[in-house]
């Protein structure tokens, strides 16, 4: 046994008086005993978080109760006699304090771990308890009991505690080891597409101590957090598989959970009880939290995986602004990634961001066969449950579970759609139950992110009509904006964009949403309109539907000005310039955005004005020239705007200066024309 630190304390010289930092004050014996007593009492109150730890926790709490008796006796004696403990006893008790602190930390760590991880690591956990127990045993052996004034009863208890500590055994309980083998065997069977037997699944979950939907939810969240924190590389694959197994068991054993009121109103929350993801942290394409944000040539930020697939599909434009990309280089947005990572740490959200120095990002879930098969089984079970014509309340629970399942991961979205969920979800868009309607439209939105599911939705009988119904008469604004977001997602396919743009009902309802409702609803409506404006053949339908007027109205709101000015720029670029210039107040409002808007708004406002001046000529330039302070506005954007904004401002400045030069030249020609000169001479003679 290695020599303990308290043997060597006296062998080191004390700090010299000239030391810059004085040594920390050593607590007196009374404070030491009070700390020991408090710590032992805290340990004795710990309860096992699950049945499989009951033996370890019970053994330790019994030992800590005996220690409480010892410390109480010593404290009473020390207080009554106003004396100090022998030095050897004091040093030994200080080391016992360290061991108890480590015990408390271990107990707290066990209480915070997922139960599945506890059973996977039960052998290492038992070894940790064993090592600390041996340390305590050694310290009790060298505790100088003869020098302490203790009653015979307390001495007997300390002797009993010594013997108990000596009998500590690191071996894993055979029952716990059998349970771990059973769980790992079930994972291997799921990998081979064998559906777990319900009675077997029930028995495993009872032994682990998971007994309802709430405990399943807590277990899933805890496992996902531990996977994100990479707490155990050895068991990571099994933990990923167990997330899928617990989710499947939650639905099969305990039924679909009842959605909370908060979870029904949030738009893209990570989980029922998790905070809303900040909009700036979501990828505009996938609507998910960005793991590796990158900047494209237009200055917009997307998740690397989403924009790579967009460009790989043959698109040459920015999905959000519609601007033609001058190149396809992707620049990492490290500042935003750091902000996302910090937010994830604060909210306990797993974050496995991409690191260019470490190669490709890990995709353990995608490569985990058991996790994929468990997700497929869950999707199949839920869709079959929904197909059995349940009551409205039960349907709401099942649809909510499908919504959560389709919220993350392309594989999950594929499994849900392949199981036949989309035709079953569409009728619920007309439900009179606001919660069911919202859950159904949000589930469709989540499913639509996967490209193959867009075809399923667009070709489903009554699919588009059902979405239009929610746009026009949704029970809540959240349902309406999620319907608009679904149309935005569907319009990323060129053929569907044209089909949606030709549907006058779609345009009419999107315009109506852009004119009324909360800012978030207007944002989604304008974003969908912007996507439709990416096709030149849609411009006439959009202009006829009143898009220009609604976008100009939206410019007055700073919350949606970015989307509104992008719509006007897209219209002007693809054949709608005359409609924009004919709308009352279009030039002054665009100049106002250049003065007070965000960087992106200023950039698009300048781009729109350049297009209007080039395509409408003097009618647009003359109105621009009449705006007070326009030279200063152009000059300021040229010096402080984005790269594209400075370029567009420079183009606008050149157009403006050429127009001024042409006007001055025309005036000079008029003043010095022969007719003008003869008129001036006649006037002078008279």
Tab-separated table of C-alpha atoms in Angstrom, residues 58-268:
chain	number	residue	atom	x	y	z
A	58	UNK	CA	-27.095	0.710	0.776
A	59	UNK	CA	-23.682	-0.585	1.822
A	60	UNK	CA	-22.172	2.885	1.722
A	61	UNK	CA	-25.042	4.574	3.578
A	62	UNK	CA	-24.735	1.990	6.381
A	63	UNK	CA	-21.026	2.722	6.711
A	64	UNK	CA	-21.623	6.485	6.696
A	65	UNK	CA	-24.158	6.161	9.528
A	66	UNK	CA	-21.531	4.441	11.682
A	67	UNK	CA	-19.099	7.211	10.824
A	68	UNK	CA	-21.719	9.751	11.916
A	69	UNK	CA	-21.759	8.139	15.369
A	70	UNK	CA	-17.954	8.278	15.528
A	71	UNK	CA	-17.776	11.943	14.506
A	72	UNK	CA	-20.592	12.946	16.874
A	73	UNK	CA	-18.739	11.313	19.790
A	74	UNK	CA	-15.453	12.995	18.891
A	75	UNK	CA	-17.109	16.375	18.387
A	76	UNK	CA	-18.950	16.113	21.718
A	77	UNK	CA	-15.761	15.163	23.515
A	78	UNK	CA	-13.711	17.881	21.829
A	79	UNK	CA	-16.307	20.547	22.607
A	80	UNK	CA	-16.805	19.448	26.213
A	81	UNK	CA	-13.106	19.249	27.057
A	82	UNK	CA	-11.996	22.191	24.909
A	83	UNK	CA	-9.031	20.164	23.831
A	84	UNK	CA	-7.374	19.356	20.561
A	85	UNK	CA	-7.155	15.952	18.919
A	86	UNK	CA	-3.825	14.145	18.819
A	87	UNK	CA	-1.873	15.239	15.754
A	88	UNK	CA	-1.831	11.757	14.210
A	89	UNK	CA	-5.612	11.456	14.666
A	90	UNK	CA	-6.185	14.929	13.200
A	91	UNK	CA	-4.105	14.130	10.102
A	92	UNK	CA	-5.882	10.813	9.635
A	93	UNK	CA	-9.318	12.435	9.905
A	94	UNK	CA	-8.338	14.990	7.283
A	95	UNK	CA	-7.551	12.142	4.894
A	96	UNK	CA	-10.877	10.507	5.753
A	97	UNK	CA	-12.530	13.806	4.832
A	98	UNK	CA	-10.928	13.585	1.368
A	99	UNK	CA	-12.164	10.012	0.912
A	100	UNK	CA	-15.711	10.965	1.932
A	101	UNK	CA	-15.657	13.877	-0.505
A	102	UNK	CA	-14.691	11.459	-3.263
A	103	UNK	CA	-17.475	9.110	-2.185
A	104	UNK	CA	-19.976	11.968	-2.357
A	105	UNK	CA	-18.740	12.961	-5.803
A	106	UNK	CA	-19.071	9.366	-7.005
A	107	UNK	CA	-22.615	9.111	-5.640
A	108	UNK	CA	-23.581	12.382	-7.302
A	109	UNK	CA	-22.086	11.234	-10.589
A	110	UNK	CA	-24.054	7.981	-10.424
A	111	UNK	CA	-27.281	9.882	-9.777
A	112	UNK	CA	-26.641	12.074	-12.829
A	113	UNK	CA	-25.756	9.266	-15.246
A	114	UNK	CA	-28.233	7.569	-17.530
A	115	UNK	CA	-29.381	4.235	-16.156
A	116	UNK	CA	-28.371	2.362	-19.273
A	117	UNK	CA	-24.858	3.755	-19.023
A	118	UNK	CA	-24.737	2.686	-15.367
A	119	UNK	CA	-25.458	-0.929	-16.251
A	120	UNK	CA	-22.946	-0.844	-19.125
A	121	UNK	CA	-20.233	0.469	-16.779
A	122	UNK	CA	-21.255	-1.479	-13.688
A	123	UNK	CA	-17.881	-3.247	-13.430
A	124	UNK	CA	-15.807	-0.031	-13.476
A	125	UNK	CA	-18.311	1.575	-11.124
A	126	UNK	CA	-18.019	-1.322	-8.673
A	127	UNK	CA	-14.235	-1.045	-8.858
A	128	UNK	CA	-14.399	2.684	-8.001
A	129	UNK	CA	-16.473	1.928	-4.902
A	130	UNK	CA	-14.077	-0.886	-3.975
A	131	UNK	CA	-10.950	1.315	-4.244
A	132	UNK	CA	-12.461	4.047	-2.087
A	133	UNK	CA	-13.657	1.506	0.450
A	134	UNK	CA	-10.121	0.086	0.719
A	135	UNK	CA	-8.773	3.604	1.237
A	136	UNK	CA	-11.284	4.110	4.040
A	137	UNK	CA	-10.346	0.736	5.517
A	138	UNK	CA	-6.656	1.677	5.593
A	139	UNK	CA	-7.387	4.994	7.263
A	140	UNK	CA	-9.552	3.341	9.902
A	141	UNK	CA	-6.769	0.825	10.579
A	142	UNK	CA	-4.254	3.572	11.337
A	143	UNK	CA	-6.695	5.802	13.217
A	144	UNK	CA	-5.200	5.906	16.762
A	145	UNK	CA	-8.305	4.855	18.698
A	146	UNK	CA	-6.430	4.373	22.009
A	147	UNK	CA	-5.524	8.062	21.991
A	148	UNK	CA	-9.166	9.082	21.518
A	149	UNK	CA	-11.685	9.201	24.342
A	150	UNK	CA	-14.384	6.967	22.888
A	151	UNK	CA	-16.985	4.824	24.571
A	152	UNK	CA	-16.771	1.057	24.235
A	153	UNK	CA	-19.902	0.994	22.042
A	154	UNK	CA	-18.381	3.413	19.556
A	155	UNK	CA	-15.101	1.463	19.540
A	156	UNK	CA	-17.043	-1.718	18.744
A	157	UNK	CA	-18.859	0.039	15.913
A	158	UNK	CA	-15.571	1.305	14.453
A	159	UNK	CA	-14.146	-2.242	14.641
A	160	UNK	CA	-17.256	-3.509	12.854
A	161	UNK	CA	-16.820	-0.857	10.166
A	162	UNK	CA	-13.181	-1.860	9.705
A	163	UNK	CA	-14.142	-5.484	9.132
A	164	UNK	CA	-16.890	-4.497	6.668
A	165	UNK	CA	-14.475	-2.363	4.658
A	166	UNK	CA	-11.881	-5.156	4.548
A	167	UNK	CA	-14.494	-7.514	3.068
A	168	UNK	CA	-15.073	-5.173	0.094
A	169	UNK	CA	-15.164	-7.074	-3.189
A	170	UNK	CA	-14.782	-5.470	-6.658
A	171	UNK	CA	-16.600	-8.341	-8.350
A	172	UNK	CA	-19.776	-7.400	-10.236
A	173	UNK	CA	-23.013	-8.817	-8.897
A	174	UNK	CA	-23.925	-11.766	-11.171
A	175	UNK	CA	-27.463	-10.394	-11.556
A	176	UNK	CA	-26.169	-7.039	-12.815
A	177	UNK	CA	-23.735	-8.708	-15.201
A	178	UNK	CA	-26.525	-10.916	-16.556
A	179	UNK	CA	-28.694	-7.839	-17.122
A	180	UNK	CA	-25.910	-6.148	-19.082
A	181	UNK	CA	-25.430	-9.254	-21.220
A	182	UNK	CA	-29.182	-9.355	-21.829
A	183	UNK	CA	-29.219	-5.743	-23.016
A	184	UNK	CA	-26.246	-6.232	-25.331
A	185	UNK	CA	-27.821	-9.402	-26.706
A	186	UNK	CA	-31.033	-7.508	-27.467
A	187	UNK	CA	-29.031	-4.830	-29.319
A	188	UNK	CA	-27.405	-7.514	-31.490
A	189	UNK	CA	-30.816	-9.014	-32.275
A	190	UNK	CA	-32.206	-5.607	-33.261
A	191	UNK	CA	-29.234	-5.191	-35.613
A	192	UNK	CA	-30.482	-8.368	-37.312
A	193	UNK	CA	-33.986	-6.805	-37.597
A	194	UNK	CA	-35.474	-9.012	-34.861
A	195	UNK	CA	-38.292	-7.164	-33.078
A	196	UNK	CA	-37.802	-7.424	-29.281
A	197	UNK	CA	-40.257	-9.588	-27.369
A	198	UNK	CA	-42.525	-7.362	-25.259
A	199	UNK	CA	-42.287	-9.470	-22.116
A	200	UNK	CA	-38.502	-9.518	-22.378
A	201	UNK	CA	-38.381	-5.753	-22.990
A	202	UNK	CA	-40.670	-5.146	-20.009
A	203	UNK	CA	-38.505	-7.267	-17.712
A	204	UNK	CA	-35.321	-5.428	-18.731
A	205	UNK	CA	-36.834	-2.002	-18.177
A	206	UNK	CA	-38.227	-2.996	-14.787
A	207	UNK	CA	-34.773	-4.163	-13.659
A	208	UNK	CA	-33.148	-0.957	-14.891
A	209	UNK	CA	-35.835	1.111	-13.169
A	210	UNK	CA	-37.452	2.791	-16.193
A	211	UNK	CA	-41.189	2.569	-15.655
A	212	UNK	CA	-43.028	5.213	-17.697
A	213	UNK	CA	-42.942	7.807	-20.465
A	214	UNK	CA	-41.404	10.466	-18.244
A	215	UNK	CA	-38.525	8.258	-17.129
A	216	UNK	CA	-38.033	7.187	-20.781
A	217	UNK	CA	-37.818	10.825	-21.852
A	218	UNK	CA	-35.325	11.578	-19.091
A	219	UNK	CA	-33.259	8.544	-20.057
A	220	UNK	CA	-33.179	9.552	-23.739
A	221	UNK	CA	-32.135	13.109	-22.923
A	222	UNK	CA	-29.444	11.905	-20.522
A	223	UNK	CA	-28.057	9.388	-23.020
A	224	UNK	CA	-27.967	11.974	-25.815
A	225	UNK	CA	-26.162	14.426	-23.566
A	226	UNK	CA	-23.584	11.813	-22.569
A	227	UNK	CA	-23.065	10.786	-26.196
A	228	UNK	CA	-22.479	14.423	-27.126
A	229	UNK	CA	-20.016	14.834	-24.252
A	230	UNK	CA	-18.174	11.637	-25.300
A	231	UNK	CA	-18.093	10.344	-21.735
A	232	UNK	CA	-17.253	6.767	-22.747
A	233	UNK	CA	-15.710	5.926	-26.095
A	234	UNK	CA	-15.916	2.213	-25.305
A	235	UNK	CA	-19.689	2.217	-24.904
A	236	UNK	CA	-20.647	5.014	-27.324
A	237	UNK	CA	-22.023	2.655	-29.986
A	238	UNK	CA	-24.126	0.779	-27.436
A	239	UNK	CA	-25.424	4.052	-25.959
A	240	UNK	CA	-26.454	5.312	-29.406
A	241	UNK	CA	-28.305	2.057	-29.999
A	242	UNK	CA	-29.976	2.316	-26.598
A	243	UNK	CA	-31.387	5.764	-27.418
A	244	UNK	CA	-33.365	4.104	-30.200
A	245	UNK	CA	-34.307	1.153	-27.996
A	246	UNK	CA	-35.617	3.390	-25.200
A	247	UNK	CA	-37.592	5.487	-27.694
A	248	UNK	CA	-39.125	2.338	-29.144
A	249	UNK	CA	-39.933	0.972	-25.685
A	250	UNK	CA	-41.507	4.272	-24.664
A	251	UNK	CA	-44.034	3.974	-27.474
A	252	UNK	CA	-44.600	0.217	-27.298
A	253	UNK	CA	-44.651	-0.344	-23.532
A	254	UNK	CA	-46.087	2.898	-22.198
A	255	UNK	CA	-47.916	4.394	-25.167
A	256	UNK	CA	-47.405	7.733	-26.898
A	257	UNK	CA	-46.788	10.465	-24.354
A	258	UNK	CA	-49.232	13.306	-23.785
A	259	UNK	CA	-47.889	16.493	-25.419
A	260	UNK	CA	-47.374	19.342	-22.989
A	261	UNK	CA	-48.938	22.692	-23.769
A	262	UNK	CA	-45.498	24.224	-24.238
A	263	UNK	CA	-44.456	21.618	-26.760
A	264	UNK	CA	-47.452	22.333	-28.923
A	265	UNK	CA	-46.670	25.974	-29.390
A	266	UNK	CA	-42.946	25.883	-29.997
A	267	UNK	CA	-41.902	25.699	-33.619
A	268	UNK	CA	-38.602	23.904	-33.824
